[in-house]
JSON list of C-alpha atoms in Angstrom, two decimals:
[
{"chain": "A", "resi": 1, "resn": "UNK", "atom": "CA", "xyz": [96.62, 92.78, -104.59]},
{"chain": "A", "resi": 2, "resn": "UNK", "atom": "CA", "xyz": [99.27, 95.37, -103.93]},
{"chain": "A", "resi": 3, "resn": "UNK", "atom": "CA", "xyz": [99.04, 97.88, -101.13]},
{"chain": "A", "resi": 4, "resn": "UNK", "atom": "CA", "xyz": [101.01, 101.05, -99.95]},
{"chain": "A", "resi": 5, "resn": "UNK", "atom": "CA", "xyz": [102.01, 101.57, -96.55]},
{"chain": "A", "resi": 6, "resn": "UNK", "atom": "CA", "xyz": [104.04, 104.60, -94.67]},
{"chain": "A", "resi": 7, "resn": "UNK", "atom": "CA", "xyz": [106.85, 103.64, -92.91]},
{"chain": "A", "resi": 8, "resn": "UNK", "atom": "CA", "xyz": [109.93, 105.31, -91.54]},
{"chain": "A", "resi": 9, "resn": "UNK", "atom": "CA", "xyz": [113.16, 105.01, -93.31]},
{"chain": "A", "resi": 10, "resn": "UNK", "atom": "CA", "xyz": [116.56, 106.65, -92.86]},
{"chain": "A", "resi": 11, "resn": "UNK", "atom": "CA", "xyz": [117.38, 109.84, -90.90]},
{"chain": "A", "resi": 12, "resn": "UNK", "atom": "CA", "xyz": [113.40, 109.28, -89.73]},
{"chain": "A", "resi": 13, "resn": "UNK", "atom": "CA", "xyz": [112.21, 110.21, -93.32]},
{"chain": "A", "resi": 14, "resn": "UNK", "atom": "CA", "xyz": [108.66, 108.65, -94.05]},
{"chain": "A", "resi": 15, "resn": "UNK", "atom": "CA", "xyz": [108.32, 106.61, -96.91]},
{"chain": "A", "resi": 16, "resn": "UNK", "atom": "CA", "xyz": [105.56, 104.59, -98.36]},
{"chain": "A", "resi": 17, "resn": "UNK", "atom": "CA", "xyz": [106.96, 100.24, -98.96]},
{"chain": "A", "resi": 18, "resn": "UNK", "atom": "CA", "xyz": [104.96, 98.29, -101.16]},
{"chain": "A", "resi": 19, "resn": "UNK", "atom": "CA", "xyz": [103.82, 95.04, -100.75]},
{"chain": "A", "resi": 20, "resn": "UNK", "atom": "CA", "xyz": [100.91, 92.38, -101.58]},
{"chain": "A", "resi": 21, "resn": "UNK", "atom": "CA", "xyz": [98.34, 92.90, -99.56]},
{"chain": "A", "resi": 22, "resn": "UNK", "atom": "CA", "xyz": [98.28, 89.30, -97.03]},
{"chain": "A", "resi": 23, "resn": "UNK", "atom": "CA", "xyz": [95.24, 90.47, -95.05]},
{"chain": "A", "resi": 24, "resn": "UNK", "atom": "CA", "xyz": [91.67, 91.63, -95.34]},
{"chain": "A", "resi": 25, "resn": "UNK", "atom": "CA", "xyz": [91.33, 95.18, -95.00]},
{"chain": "A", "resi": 26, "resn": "UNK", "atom": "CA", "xyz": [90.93, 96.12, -91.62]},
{"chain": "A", "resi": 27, "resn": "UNK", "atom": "CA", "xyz": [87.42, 96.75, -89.50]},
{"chain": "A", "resi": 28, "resn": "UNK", "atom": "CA", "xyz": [86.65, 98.35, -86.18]},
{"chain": "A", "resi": 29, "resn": "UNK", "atom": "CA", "xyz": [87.21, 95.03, -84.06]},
{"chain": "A", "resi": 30, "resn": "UNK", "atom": "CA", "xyz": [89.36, 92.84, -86.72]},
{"chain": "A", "resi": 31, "resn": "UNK", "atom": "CA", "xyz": [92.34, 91.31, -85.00]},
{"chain": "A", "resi": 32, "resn": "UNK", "atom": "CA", "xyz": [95.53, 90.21, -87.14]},
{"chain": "A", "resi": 33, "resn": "UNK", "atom": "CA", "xyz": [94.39, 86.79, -86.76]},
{"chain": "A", "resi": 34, "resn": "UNK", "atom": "CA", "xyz": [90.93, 87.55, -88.04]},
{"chain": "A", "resi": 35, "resn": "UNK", "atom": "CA", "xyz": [92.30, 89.43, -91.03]},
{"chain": "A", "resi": 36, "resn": "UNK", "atom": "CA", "xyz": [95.02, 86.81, -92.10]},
{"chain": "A", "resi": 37, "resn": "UNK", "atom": "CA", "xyz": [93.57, 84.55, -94.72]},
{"chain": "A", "resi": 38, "resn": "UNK", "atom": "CA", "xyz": [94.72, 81.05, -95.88]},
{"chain": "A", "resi": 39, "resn": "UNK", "atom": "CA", "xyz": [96.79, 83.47, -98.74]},
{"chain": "A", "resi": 40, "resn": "UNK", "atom": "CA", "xyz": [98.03, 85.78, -96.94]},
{"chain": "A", "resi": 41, "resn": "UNK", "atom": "CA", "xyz": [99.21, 83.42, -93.73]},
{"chain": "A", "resi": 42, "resn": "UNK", "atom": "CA", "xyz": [100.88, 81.05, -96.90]},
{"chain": "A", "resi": 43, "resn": "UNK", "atom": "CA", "xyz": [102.01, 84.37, -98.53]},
{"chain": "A", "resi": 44, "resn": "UNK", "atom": "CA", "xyz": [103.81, 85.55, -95.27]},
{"chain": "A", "resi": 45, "resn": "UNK", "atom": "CA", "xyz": [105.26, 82.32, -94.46]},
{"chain": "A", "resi": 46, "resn": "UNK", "atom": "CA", "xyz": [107.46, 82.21, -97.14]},
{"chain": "A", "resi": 47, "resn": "UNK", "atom": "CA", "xyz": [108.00, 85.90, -97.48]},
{"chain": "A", "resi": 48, "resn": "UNK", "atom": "CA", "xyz": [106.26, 86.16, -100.74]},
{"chain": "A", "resi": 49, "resn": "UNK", "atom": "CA", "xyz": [104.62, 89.40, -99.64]},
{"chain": "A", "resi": 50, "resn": "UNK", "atom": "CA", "xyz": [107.86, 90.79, -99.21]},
{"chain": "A", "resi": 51, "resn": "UNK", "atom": "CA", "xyz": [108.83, 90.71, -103.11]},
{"chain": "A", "resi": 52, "resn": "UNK", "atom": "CA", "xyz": [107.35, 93.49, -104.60]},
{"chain": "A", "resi": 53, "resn": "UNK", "atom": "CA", "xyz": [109.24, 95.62, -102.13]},
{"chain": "A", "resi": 54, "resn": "UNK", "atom": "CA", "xyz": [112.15, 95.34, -104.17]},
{"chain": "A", "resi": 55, "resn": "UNK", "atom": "CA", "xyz": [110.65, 98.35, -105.94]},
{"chain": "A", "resi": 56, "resn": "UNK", "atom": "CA", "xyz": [111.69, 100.60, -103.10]},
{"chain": "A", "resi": 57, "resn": "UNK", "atom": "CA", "xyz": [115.07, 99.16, -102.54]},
{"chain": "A", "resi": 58, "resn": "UNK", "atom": "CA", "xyz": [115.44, 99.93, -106.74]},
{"chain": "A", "resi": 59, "resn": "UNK", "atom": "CA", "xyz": [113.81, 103.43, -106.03]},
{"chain": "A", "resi": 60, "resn": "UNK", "atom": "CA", "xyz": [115.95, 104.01, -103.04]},
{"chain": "A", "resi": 61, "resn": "UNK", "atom": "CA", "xyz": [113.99, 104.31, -100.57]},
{"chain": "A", "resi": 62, "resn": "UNK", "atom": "CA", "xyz": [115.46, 100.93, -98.58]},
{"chain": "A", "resi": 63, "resn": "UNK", "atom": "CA", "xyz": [118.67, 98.67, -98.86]},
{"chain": "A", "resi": 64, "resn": "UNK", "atom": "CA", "xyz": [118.89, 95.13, -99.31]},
{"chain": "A", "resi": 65, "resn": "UNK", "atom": "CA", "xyz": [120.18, 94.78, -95.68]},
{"chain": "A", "resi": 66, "resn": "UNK", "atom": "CA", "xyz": [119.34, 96.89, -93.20]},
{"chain": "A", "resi": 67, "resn": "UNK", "atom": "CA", "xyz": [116.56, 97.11, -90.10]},
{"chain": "A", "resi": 68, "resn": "UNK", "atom": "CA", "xyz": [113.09, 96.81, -91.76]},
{"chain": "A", "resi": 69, "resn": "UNK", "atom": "CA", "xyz": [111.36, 99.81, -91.57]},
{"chain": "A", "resi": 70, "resn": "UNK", "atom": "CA", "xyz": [108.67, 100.11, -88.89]},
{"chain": "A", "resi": 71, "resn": "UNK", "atom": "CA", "xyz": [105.49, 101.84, -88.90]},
{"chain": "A", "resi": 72, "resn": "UNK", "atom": "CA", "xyz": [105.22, 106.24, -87.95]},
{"chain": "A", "resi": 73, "resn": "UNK", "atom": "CA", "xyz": [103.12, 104.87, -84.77]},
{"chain": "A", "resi": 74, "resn": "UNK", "atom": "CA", "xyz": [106.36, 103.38, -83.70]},
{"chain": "A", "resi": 75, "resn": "UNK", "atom": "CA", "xyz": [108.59, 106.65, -83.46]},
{"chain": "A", "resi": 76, "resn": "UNK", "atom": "CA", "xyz": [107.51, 108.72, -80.12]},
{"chain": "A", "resi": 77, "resn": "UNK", "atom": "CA", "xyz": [108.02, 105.15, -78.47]},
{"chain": "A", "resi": 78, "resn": "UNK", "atom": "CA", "xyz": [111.62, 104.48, -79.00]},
{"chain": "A", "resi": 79, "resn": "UNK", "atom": "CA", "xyz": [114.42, 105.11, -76.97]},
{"chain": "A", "resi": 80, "resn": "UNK", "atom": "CA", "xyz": [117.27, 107.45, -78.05]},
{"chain": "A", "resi": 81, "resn": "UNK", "atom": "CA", "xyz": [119.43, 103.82, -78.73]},
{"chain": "A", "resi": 82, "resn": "UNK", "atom": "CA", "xyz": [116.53, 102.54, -80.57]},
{"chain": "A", "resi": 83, "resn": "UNK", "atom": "CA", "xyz": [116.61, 105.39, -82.53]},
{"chain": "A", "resi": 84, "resn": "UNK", "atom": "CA", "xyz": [120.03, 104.76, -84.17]},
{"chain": "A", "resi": 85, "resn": "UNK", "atom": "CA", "xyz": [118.27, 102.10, -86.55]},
{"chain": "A", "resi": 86, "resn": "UNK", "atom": "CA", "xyz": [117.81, 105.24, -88.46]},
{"chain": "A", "resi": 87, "resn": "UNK", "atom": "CA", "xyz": [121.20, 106.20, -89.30]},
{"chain": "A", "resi": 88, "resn": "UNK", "atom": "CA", "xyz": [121.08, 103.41, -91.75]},
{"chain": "A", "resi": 89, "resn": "UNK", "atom": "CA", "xyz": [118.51, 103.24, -94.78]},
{"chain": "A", "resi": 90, "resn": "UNK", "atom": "CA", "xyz": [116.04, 100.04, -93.80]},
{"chain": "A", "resi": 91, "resn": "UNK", "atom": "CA", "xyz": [116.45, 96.66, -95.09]},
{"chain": "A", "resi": 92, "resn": "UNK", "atom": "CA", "xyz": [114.45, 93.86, -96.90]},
{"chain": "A", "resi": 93, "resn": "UNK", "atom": "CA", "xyz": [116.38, 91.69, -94.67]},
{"chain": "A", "resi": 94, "resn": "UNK", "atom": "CA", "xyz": [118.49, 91.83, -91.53]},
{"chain": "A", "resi": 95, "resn": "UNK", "atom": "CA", "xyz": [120.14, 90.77, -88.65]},
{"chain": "A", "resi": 96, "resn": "UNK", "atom": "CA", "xyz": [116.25, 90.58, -86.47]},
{"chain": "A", "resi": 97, "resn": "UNK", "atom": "CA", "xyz": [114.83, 88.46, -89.92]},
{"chain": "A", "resi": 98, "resn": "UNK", "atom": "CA", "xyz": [117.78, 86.08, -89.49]},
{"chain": "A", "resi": 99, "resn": "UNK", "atom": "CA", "xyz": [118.31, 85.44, -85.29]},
{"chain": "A", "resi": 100, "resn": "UNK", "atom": "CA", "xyz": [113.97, 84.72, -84.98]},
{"chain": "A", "resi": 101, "resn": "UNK", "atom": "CA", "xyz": [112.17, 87.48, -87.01]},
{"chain": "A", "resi": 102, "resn": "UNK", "atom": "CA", "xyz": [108.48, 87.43, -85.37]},
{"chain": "A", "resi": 103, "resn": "UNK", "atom": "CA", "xyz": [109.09, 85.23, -82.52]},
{"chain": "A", "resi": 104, "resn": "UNK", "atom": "CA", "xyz": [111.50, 87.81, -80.92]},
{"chain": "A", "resi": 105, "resn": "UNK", "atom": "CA", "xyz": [110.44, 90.67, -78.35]},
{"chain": "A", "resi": 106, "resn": "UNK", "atom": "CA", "xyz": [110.56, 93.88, -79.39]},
{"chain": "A", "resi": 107, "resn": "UNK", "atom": "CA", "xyz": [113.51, 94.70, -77.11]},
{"chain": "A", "resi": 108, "resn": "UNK", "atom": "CA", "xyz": [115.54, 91.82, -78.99]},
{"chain": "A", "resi": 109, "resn": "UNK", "atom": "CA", "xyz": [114.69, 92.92, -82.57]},
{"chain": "A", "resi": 110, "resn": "UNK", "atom": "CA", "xyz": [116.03, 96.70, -81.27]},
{"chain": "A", "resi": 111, "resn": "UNK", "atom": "CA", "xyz": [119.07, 95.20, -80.13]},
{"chain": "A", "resi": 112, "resn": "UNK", "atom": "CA", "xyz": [119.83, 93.24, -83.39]},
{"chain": "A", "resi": 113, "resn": "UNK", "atom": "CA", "xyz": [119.25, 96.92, -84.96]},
{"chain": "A", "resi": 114, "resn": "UNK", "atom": "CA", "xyz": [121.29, 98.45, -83.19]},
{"chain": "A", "resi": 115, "resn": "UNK", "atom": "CA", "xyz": [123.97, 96.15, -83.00]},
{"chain": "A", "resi": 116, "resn": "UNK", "atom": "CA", "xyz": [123.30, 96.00, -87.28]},
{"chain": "A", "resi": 117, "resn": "UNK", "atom": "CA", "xyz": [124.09, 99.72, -87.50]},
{"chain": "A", "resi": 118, "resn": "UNK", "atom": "CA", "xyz": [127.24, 99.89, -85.64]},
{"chain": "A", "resi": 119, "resn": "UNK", "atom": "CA", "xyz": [128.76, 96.63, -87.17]},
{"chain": "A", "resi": 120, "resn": "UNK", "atom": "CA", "xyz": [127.35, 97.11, -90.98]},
{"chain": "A", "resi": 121, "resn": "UNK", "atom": "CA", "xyz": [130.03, 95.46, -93.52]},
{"chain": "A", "resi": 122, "resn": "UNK", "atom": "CA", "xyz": [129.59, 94.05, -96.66]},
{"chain": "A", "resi": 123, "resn": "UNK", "atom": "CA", "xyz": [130.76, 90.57, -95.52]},
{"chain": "A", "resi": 124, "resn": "UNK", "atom": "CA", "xyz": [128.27, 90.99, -92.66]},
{"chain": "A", "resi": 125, "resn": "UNK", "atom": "CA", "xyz": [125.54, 91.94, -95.27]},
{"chain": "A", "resi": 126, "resn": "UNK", "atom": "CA", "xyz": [126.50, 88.56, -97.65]},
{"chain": "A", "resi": 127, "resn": "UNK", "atom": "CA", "xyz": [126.38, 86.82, -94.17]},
{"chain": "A", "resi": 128, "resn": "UNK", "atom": "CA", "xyz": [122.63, 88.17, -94.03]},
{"chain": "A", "resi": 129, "resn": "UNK", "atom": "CA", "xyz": [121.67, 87.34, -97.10]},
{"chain": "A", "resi": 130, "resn": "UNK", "atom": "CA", "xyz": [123.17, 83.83, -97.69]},
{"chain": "A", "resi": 131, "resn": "UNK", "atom": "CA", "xyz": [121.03, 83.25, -93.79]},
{"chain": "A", "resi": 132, "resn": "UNK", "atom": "CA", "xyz": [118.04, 84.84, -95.09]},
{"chain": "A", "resi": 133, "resn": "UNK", "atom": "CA", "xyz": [117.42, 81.94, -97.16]},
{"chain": "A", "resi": 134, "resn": "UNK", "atom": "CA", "xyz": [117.54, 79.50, -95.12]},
{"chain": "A", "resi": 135, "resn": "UNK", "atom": "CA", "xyz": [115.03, 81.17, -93.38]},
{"chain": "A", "resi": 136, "resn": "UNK", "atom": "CA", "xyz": [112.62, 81.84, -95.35]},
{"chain": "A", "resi": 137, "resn": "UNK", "atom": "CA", "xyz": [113.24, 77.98, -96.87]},
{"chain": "A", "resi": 138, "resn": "UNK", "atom": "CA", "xyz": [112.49, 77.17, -92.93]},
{"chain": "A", "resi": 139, "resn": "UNK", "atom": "CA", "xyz": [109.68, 79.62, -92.76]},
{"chain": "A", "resi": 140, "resn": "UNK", "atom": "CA", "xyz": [110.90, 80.08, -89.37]},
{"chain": "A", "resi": 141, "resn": "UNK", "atom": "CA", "xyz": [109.82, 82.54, -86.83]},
{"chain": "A", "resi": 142, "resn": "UNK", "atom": "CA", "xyz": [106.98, 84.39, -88.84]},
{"chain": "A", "resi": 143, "resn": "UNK", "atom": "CA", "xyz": [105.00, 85.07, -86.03]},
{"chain": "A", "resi": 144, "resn": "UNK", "atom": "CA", "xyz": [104.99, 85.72, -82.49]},
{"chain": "A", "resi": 145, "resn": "UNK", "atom": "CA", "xyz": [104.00, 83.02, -79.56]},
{"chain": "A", "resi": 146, "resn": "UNK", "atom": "CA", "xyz": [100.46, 83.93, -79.31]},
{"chain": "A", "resi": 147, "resn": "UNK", "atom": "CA", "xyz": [99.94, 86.18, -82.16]},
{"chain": "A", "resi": 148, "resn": "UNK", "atom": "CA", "xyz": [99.17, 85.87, -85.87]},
{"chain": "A", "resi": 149, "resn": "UNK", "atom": "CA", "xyz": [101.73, 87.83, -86.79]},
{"chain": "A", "resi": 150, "resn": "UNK", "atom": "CA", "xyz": [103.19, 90.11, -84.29]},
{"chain": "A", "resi": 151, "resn": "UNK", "atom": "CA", "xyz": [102.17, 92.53, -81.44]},
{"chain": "A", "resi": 152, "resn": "UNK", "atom": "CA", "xyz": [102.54, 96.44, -82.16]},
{"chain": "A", "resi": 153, "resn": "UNK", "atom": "CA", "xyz": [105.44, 97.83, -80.57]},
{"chain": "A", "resi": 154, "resn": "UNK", "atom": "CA", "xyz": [104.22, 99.11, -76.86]},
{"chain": "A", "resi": 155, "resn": "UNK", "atom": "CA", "xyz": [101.82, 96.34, -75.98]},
{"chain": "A", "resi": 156, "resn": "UNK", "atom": "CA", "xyz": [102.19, 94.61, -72.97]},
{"chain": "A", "resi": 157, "resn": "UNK", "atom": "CA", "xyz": [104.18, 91.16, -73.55]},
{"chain": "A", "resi": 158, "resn": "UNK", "atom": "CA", "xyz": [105.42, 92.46, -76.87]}
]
């Protein structure tokens, strides 16, 4: 039901989120698509997955705003600007969940980081929030054109 996963938080300090688990656990050959079941694509749509991690934002690991934190893989691929999404802690929301989430590229979602952690204000925060749900009302933009959910960081196309 729940599941731990290690992701990279502030000042590049690994962290393990919680969350409900939306997919089978993973096998040799087992796309995304393959592992999302009726749940877990239902689950993700509306961002239900996402509310245990409150536990972490309580524990103080993450903020309610802030870049969502990515996965260790990630970190050897970013550029020095991409980087900067560290020097805030990570967010259950943020300025990539609110301008497309999933159906941006990666090079988009870094940009809305970025941008995020040099223009970080509480009225830009309430901004993010009061957006945020709308969106996940909408269940807009939870997964990428072609994808189940998203493609990792690096692929081609992603």
């Amino acid at each position: 039901m729940f599941f731990l996963q290690e992701r990279i938080g502030y000042a590049e300090k690994p962290f393990f989120i919680i969350k409900f688990r939306s997919m089978r656990i993973p096998e040799s050959s087992n796309s995304d698509a393959q592992r999302l079941s009726s749940y877990g694509k239902f689950i993700r749509k509306h961002s239900l997955d996402e509310i245990v991690t409150i536990i972490n934002v309580i524990k103080g690991d993450m903020s309610l705003v802030g870049p969502r934190p990515l996965l260790p893989e990630y970190l050897p691929l970013y550029t020095k600007r991409q980087k900067i999404r560290h020097s805030v802690k990570p967010g259950l929301t943020g300025m990539t969940q609110v301008m497309g989430r999933n159906s941006l590229k990666w090079t988009r979602k870094f940009a809305y980081d970025v941008w995020y952690t040099h223009n970080a204000s509480f009225l830009l925060d309430m901004y993010i929030i009061a957006k945020t749900v709308s969106v996940v009302v909408l269940a807009s933009g939870t997964s990428h054109k072609g994808h189940a959910t998203m493609p990792k960081f690096g692929e081609k196309n992603s």
